[in-house]
Coordinates of C-alpha atoms in Angstrom, one line a residue:
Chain A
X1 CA 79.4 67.3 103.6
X2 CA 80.4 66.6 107.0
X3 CA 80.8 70.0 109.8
X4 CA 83.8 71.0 111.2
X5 CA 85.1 71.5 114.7
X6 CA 85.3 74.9 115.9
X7 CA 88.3 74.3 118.0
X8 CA 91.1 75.0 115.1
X9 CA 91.4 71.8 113.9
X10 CA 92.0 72.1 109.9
X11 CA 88.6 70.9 107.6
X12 CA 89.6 67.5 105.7
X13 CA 87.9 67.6 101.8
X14 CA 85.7 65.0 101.3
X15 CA 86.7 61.8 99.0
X16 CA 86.4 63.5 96.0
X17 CA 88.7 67.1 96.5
X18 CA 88.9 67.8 92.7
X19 CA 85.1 68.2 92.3
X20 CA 82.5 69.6 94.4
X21 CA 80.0 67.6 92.2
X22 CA 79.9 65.4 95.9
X23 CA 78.7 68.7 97.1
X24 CA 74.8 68.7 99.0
X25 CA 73.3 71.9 100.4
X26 CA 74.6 71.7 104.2
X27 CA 72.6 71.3 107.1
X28 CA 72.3 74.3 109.2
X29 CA 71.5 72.7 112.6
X30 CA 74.8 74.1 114.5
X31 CA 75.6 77.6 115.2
X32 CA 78.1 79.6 114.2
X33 CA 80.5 82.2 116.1
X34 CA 81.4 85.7 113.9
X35 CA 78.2 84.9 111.3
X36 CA 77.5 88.0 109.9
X37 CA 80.8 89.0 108.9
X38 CA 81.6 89.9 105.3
X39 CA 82.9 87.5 102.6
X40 CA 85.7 90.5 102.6
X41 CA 86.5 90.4 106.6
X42 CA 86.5 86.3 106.2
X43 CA 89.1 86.7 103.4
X44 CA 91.0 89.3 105.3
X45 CA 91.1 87.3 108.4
X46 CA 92.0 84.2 106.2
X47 CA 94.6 86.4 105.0
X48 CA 96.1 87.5 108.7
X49 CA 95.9 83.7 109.4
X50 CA 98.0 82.5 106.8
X51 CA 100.3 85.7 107.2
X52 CA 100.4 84.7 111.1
X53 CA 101.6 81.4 111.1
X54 CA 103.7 81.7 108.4
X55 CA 102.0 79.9 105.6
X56 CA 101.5 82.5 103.0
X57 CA 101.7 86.2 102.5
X58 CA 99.1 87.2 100.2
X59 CA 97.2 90.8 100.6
X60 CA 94.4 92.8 99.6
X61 CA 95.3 95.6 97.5
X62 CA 94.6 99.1 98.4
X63 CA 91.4 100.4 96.5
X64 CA 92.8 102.9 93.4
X65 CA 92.1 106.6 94.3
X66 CA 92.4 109.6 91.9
X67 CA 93.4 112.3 93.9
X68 CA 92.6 115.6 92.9
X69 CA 92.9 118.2 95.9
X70 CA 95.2 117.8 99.1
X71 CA 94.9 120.2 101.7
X72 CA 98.5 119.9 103.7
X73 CA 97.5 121.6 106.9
X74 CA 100.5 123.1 109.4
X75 CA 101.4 120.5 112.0
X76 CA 98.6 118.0 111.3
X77 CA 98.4 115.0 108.1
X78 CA 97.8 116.1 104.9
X79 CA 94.1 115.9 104.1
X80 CA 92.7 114.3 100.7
X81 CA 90.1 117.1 99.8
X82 CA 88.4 115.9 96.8
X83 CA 89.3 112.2 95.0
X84 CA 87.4 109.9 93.4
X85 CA 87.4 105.7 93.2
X86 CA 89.1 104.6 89.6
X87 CA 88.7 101.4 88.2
X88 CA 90.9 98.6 89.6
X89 CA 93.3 97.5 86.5
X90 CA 93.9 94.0 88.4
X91 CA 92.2 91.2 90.7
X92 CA 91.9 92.6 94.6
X93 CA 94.4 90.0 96.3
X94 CA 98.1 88.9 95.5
X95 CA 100.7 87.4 96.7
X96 CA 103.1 84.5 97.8
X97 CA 102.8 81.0 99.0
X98 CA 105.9 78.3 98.3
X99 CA 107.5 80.8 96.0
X100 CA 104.4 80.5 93.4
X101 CA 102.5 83.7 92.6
X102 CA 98.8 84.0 93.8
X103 CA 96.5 86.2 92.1
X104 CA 92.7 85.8 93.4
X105 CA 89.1 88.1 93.4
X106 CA 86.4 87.6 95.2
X107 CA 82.7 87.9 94.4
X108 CA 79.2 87.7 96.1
X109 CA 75.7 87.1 94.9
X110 CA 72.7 87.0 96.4
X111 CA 70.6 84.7 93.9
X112 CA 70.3 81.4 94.8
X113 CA 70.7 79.3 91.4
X114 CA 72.9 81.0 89.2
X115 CA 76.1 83.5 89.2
X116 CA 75.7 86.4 87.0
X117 CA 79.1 87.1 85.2
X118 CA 78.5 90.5 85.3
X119 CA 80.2 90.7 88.8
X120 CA 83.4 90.3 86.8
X121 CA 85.2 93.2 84.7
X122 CA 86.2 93.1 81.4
X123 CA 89.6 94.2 82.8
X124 CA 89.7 91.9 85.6
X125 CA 89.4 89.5 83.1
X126 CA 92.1 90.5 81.1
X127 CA 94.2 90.8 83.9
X128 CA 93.6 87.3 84.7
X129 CA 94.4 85.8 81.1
X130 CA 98.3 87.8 81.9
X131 CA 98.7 86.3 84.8
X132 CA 98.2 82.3 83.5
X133 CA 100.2 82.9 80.9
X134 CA 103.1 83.8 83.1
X135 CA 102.0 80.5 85.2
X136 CA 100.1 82.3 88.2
X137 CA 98.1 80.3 89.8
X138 CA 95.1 82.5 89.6
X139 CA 91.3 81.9 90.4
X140 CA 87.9 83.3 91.9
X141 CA 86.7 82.9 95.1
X142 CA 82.5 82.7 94.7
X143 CA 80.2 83.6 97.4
X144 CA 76.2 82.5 97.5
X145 CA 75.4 84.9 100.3
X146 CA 72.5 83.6 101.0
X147 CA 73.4 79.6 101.9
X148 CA 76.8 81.5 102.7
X149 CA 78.6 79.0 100.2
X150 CA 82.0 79.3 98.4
X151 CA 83.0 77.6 95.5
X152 CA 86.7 77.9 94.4
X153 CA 87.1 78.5 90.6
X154 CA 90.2 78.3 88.6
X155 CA 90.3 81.4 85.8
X156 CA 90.5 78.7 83.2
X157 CA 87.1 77.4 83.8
X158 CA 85.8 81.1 84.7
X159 CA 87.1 81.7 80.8
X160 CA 85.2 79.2 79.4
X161 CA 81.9 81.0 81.0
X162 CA 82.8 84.5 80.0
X163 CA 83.7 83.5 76.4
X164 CA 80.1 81.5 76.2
X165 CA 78.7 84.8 77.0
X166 CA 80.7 86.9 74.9
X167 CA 79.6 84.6 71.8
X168 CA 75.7 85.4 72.9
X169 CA 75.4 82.6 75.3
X170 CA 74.2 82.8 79.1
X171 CA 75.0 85.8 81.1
X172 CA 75.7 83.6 84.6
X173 CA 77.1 80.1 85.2
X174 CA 74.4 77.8 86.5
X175 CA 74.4 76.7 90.5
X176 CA 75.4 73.1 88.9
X177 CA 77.8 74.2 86.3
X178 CA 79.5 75.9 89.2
X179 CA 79.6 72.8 91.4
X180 CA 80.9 70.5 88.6
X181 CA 83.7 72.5 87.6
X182 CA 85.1 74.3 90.8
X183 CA 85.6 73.0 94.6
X184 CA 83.7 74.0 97.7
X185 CA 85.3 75.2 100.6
X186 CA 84.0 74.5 103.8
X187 CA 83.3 77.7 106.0
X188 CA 86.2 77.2 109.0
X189 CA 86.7 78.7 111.9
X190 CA 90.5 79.3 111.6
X191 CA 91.3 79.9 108.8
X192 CA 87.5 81.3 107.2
X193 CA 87.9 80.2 104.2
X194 CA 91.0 77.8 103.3
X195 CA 91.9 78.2 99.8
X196 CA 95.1 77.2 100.7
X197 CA 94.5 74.0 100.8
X198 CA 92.7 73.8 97.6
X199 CA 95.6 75.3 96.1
X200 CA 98.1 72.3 97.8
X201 CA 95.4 69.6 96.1
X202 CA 95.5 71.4 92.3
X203 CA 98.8 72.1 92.4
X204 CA 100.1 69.3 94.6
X205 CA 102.8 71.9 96.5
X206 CA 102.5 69.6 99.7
X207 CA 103.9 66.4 98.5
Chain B
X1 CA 130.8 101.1 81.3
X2 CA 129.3 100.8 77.5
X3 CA 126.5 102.7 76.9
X4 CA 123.6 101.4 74.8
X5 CA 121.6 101.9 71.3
X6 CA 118.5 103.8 71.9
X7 CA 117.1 101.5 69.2
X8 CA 115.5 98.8 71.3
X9 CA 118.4 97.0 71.5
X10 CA 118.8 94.6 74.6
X11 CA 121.4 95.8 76.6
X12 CA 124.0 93.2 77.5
X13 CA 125.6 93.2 81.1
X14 CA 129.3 92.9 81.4
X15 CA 131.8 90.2 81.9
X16 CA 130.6 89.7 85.7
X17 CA 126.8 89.5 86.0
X18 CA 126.9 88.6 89.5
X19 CA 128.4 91.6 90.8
X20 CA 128.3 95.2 90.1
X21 CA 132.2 95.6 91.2
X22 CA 133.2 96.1 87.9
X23 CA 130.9 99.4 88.1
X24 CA 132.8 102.8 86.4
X25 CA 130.5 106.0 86.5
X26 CA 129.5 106.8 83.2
X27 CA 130.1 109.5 80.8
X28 CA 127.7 111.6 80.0
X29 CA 128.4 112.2 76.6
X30 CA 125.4 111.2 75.1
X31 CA 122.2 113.0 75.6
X32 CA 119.1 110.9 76.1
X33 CA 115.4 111.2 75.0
X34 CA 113.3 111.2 78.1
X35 CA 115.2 112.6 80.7
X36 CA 113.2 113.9 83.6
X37 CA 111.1 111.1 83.9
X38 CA 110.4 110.4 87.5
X39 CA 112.1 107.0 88.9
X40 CA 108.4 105.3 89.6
X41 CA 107.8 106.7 86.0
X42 CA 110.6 104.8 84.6
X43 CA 109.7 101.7 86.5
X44 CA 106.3 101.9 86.0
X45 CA 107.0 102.2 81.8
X46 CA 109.0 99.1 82.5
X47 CA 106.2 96.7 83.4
X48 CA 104.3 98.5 81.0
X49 CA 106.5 97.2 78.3
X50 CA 106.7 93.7 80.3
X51 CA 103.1 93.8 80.2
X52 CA 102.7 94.3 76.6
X53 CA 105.3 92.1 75.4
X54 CA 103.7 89.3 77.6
X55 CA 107.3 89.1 79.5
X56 CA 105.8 89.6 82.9
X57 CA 103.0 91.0 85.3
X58 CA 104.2 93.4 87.8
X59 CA 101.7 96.2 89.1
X60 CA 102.4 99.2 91.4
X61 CA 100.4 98.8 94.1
X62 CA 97.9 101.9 94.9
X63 CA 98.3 104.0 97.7
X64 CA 96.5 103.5 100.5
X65 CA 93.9 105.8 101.6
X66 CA 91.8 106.0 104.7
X67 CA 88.2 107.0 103.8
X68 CA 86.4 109.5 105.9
X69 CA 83.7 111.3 104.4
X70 CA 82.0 110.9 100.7
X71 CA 79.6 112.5 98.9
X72 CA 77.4 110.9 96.6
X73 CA 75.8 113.5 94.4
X74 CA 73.2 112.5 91.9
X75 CA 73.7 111.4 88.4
X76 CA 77.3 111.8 88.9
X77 CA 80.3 109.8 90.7
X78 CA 80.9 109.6 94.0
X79 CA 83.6 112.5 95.3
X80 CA 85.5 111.7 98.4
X81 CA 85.6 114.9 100.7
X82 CA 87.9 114.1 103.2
X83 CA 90.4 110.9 103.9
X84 CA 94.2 110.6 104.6
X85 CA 97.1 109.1 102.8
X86 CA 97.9 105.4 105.2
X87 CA 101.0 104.1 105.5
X88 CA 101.6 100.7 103.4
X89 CA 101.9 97.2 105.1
X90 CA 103.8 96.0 102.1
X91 CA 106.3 96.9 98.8
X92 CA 104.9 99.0 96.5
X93 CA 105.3 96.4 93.8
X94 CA 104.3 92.9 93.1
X95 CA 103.5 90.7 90.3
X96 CA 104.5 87.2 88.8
X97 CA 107.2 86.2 86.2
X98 CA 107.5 82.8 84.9
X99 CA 105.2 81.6 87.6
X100 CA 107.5 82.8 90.3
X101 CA 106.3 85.7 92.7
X102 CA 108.2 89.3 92.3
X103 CA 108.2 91.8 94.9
X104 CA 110.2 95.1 95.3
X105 CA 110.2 98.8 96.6
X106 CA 112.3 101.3 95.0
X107 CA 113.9 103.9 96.7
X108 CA 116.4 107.2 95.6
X109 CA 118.1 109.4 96.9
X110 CA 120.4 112.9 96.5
X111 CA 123.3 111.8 98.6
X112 CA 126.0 110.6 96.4
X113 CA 128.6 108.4 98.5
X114 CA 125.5 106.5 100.8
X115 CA 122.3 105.4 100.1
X116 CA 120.4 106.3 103.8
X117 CA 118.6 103.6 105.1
X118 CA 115.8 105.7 106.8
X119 CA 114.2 105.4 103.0
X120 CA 113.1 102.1 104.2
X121 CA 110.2 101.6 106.6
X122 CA 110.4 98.8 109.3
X123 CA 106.8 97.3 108.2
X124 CA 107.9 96.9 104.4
X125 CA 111.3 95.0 106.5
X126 CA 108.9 92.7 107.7
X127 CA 107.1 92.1 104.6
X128 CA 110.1 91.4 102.8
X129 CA 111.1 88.9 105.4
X130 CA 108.1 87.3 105.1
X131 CA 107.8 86.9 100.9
X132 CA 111.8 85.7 101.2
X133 CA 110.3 82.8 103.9
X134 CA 108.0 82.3 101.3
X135 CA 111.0 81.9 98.4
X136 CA 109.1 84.7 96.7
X137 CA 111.8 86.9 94.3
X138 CA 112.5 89.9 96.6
X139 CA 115.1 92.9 96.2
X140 CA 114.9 96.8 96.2
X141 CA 116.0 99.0 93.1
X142 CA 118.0 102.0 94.5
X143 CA 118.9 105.2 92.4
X144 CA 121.3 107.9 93.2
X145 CA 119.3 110.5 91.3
X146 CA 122.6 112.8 90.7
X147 CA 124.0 110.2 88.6
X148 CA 120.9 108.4 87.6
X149 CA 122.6 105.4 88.4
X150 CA 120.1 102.4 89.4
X151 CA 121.1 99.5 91.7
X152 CA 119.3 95.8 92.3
X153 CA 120.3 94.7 95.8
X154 CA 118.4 91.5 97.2
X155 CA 116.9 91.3 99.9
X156 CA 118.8 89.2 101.9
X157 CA 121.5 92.0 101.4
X158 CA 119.5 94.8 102.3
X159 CA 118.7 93.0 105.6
X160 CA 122.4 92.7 106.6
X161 CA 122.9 96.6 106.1
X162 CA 119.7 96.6 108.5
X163 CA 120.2 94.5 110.9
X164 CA 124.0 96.3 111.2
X165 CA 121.7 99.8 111.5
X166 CA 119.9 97.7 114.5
X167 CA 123.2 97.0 116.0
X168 CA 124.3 100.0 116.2
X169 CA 126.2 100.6 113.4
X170 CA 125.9 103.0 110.5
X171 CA 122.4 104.3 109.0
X172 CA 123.4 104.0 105.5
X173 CA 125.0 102.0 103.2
X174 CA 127.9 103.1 101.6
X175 CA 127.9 103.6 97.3
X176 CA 131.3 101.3 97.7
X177 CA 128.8 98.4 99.6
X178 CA 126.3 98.9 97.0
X179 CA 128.5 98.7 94.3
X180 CA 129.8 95.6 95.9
X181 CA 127.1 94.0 96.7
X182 CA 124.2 94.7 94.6
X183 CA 124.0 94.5 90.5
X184 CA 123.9 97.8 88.6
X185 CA 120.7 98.3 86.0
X186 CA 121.9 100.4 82.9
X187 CA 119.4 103.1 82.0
X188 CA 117.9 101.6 78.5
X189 CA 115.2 102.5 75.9
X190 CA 112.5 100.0 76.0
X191 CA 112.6 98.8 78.6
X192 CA 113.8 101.3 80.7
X193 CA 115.2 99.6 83.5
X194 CA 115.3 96.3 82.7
X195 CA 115.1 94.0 85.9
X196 CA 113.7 90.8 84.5
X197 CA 116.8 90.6 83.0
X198 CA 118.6 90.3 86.6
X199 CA 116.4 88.0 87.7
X200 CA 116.8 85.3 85.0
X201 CA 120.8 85.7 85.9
X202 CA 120.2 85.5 89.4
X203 CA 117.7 82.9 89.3
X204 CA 118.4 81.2 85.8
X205 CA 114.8 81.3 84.9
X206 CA 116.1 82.0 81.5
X207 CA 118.2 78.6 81.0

C-alpha cells in the first residue's frame, strides 16, 4: 500500500481496486495532521467535501428523539425538557451522487482480528435488505480503530455474514474474511475517507 | 374531477398527466374514512404502504436536536434534560425508488388563492439545488388544507417562483400557477397520497 500526499492530490487504488486481498498492514513512519479525530468527524468532513465541490450530497441523519416535555419559554427557544434517544429505524447516512441513491452506516471496533456483528442492528439490517432491492447502492463503512483502518463492504457480502450467524455460525467476520471480500480505503487528507471513489470502481459511474 | 373507490383501487390520473390544468375543485359529496389525519401523517402512511409493498424506501428524516444536558440514571435509560429543536440543513424526506434518489419537503397552508413561499427555508433551497445538480428526483408536495387539495411541483419550478420572490416580485405563488404548473395528487385509500405514481409519469420509470 503506497502513502499519499497530503497536499490534496486524490489517493490512486492499487492494481487490484476490487479486492483488498493486496492489502498489507501499512507502515506508520509518516505523521499525520487531524489524527485523533473520530471515524464520525472523518465521515462528516468527507461528507462537507463532497457536498463542497459538488460531487455528492449525502448527509448524516439527525439522531431520533422522543420528545416528551417542551418548556416554550416567553421570548426565548423552546426548551426540550425531558426526551429520550429511540432506536434508529434506518442506516445513519443517505443521499445522492449521479442520480443513484446512497445508503451507508458506519461502524468501529477496537479488536484487532475480527469484527463483531453485533455492532449491527437487526433493523439496520432490515433496512439495508429494502434498500438493494430497490437498487440502492448501499454498504458499510468498517473502522479498526486501533490500526485506524477502513474497509468498504457492500450489504450483500455484510448479509452473507449475518445470515452465517443467524444459522449458529460466528458472531464476527474474521480480519481476512473482511479483506477478501470488501476494499480498503486509504486514509486521505481531503477527502478522509473516499468512498466515492470505490463506489465509481463497483458501479463504474465514471466511465 | 372523479373521485375514487376506497377499496384499494389505484387511482387513475386524467387525460393530461403532465399538467394539473385540467384541475376542477371537488365535490364533497362523499365522506371519507380518516379525515383529520395530519398531512405528515398521510405522507408518512404513504411510504409506510411503499415500504411494505416493497414499492419504495422513503423515510422522514428526524428532527434535529441540539443536546445540552443528560442524565443518565441507573438501571434505566438515559433522559435528556435540556436541548433545543435545530433547524434542518436538508428536506425532510429522502429515500430511493428504483435505484433513483427521492427527495421532497411538504408544506400546507390555510390561504386558499396562494400558496406563501415563506413556508420554504433558504437552506432546504440550497439543498434542493444541490440533489437536482446531482439528478436526484426532487419536488415539494403542497396542500391547501381548506380544500385538502395536494399538489407535486418540481423543483425546478419551485425555484422560478423563488428566484421571482428574489427579484422582487411576489412572495407567493398563486393557486392558478400551481394549478398550472405542478400536478395535482388525489386523496386515495392505500396509498394515501400516491406520489410514486407521478414520478414513474414524470420520469417513465414505469415503461
Amino acid at each position: 500500500m503506497t502513502y499519499h500526499y497530503p497536499n490534496g492530490k486524490r489517493y490512486t487504488i492499487g492494481t487490484s481496486p476490487l479486492s483488498a486481498s493486496n492489502y498489507k498492514p501499512k507502515e506508520k513512519n509518516w505523521t499525520y495532521g487531524k489524527r485523533g479525530m473520530t471515524f464520525e468527524e472523518d465521515i462528516n468532513e468527507t461528507n462537507q467535501y463532497y457536498l463542497d465541490q459538488g460531487i455528492a450530497v449525502i448527509h448524516k441523519k439527525p439522531t431520533p428523539i422522543q420528545i416528551v416535555n417542551v418548556d416554550y419559554p416567553k421570548r426565548s427557544a423552546a426548551v426540550i425538557k425531558e426526551a429520550y434517544f429511540k432506536q434508529a429505524s434506518t442506516t445513519d447516512y443517505n443521499g445522492v451522487y449521479k442520480g443513484r441513491y446512497i445508503d451507508f452506516e458506519a461502524k468501529e471496533t477496537k479488536q484487532q482480528s475480527s469484527f463483531p456483528l453485533r455492532n449491527f442492528h437487526e433493523h439496520q439490517i432490515v433496512h439495508m435488505r429494502e434498500v438493494m432491492n430497490q437498487k440502492g447502492i448501499c454498504f458499510v463503512l468498517l473502522r479498526f480503530s486501533l490500526t485506524e483502518e477502513v474497509f468498504y463492504l457492500e450489504t450483500k457480502k455484510l448479509l452473507i455474514f449475518w445470515d452465517r450467524m443467524n444459522n449458529g455460525g460466528r458472531k464476527s467476520i474474521t480480519k481476512e474474511e473482511i479483506i477478501n471480500n470488501s476494499l480498503c480505503i486509504p486514509l486521505g487528507f481531503q477527502p478522509r475517507i473516499d468512498y466515492i471513489k470505490i463506489i465509481d470502481t463497483l458501479y463504474h459511474l465514471n466511465d
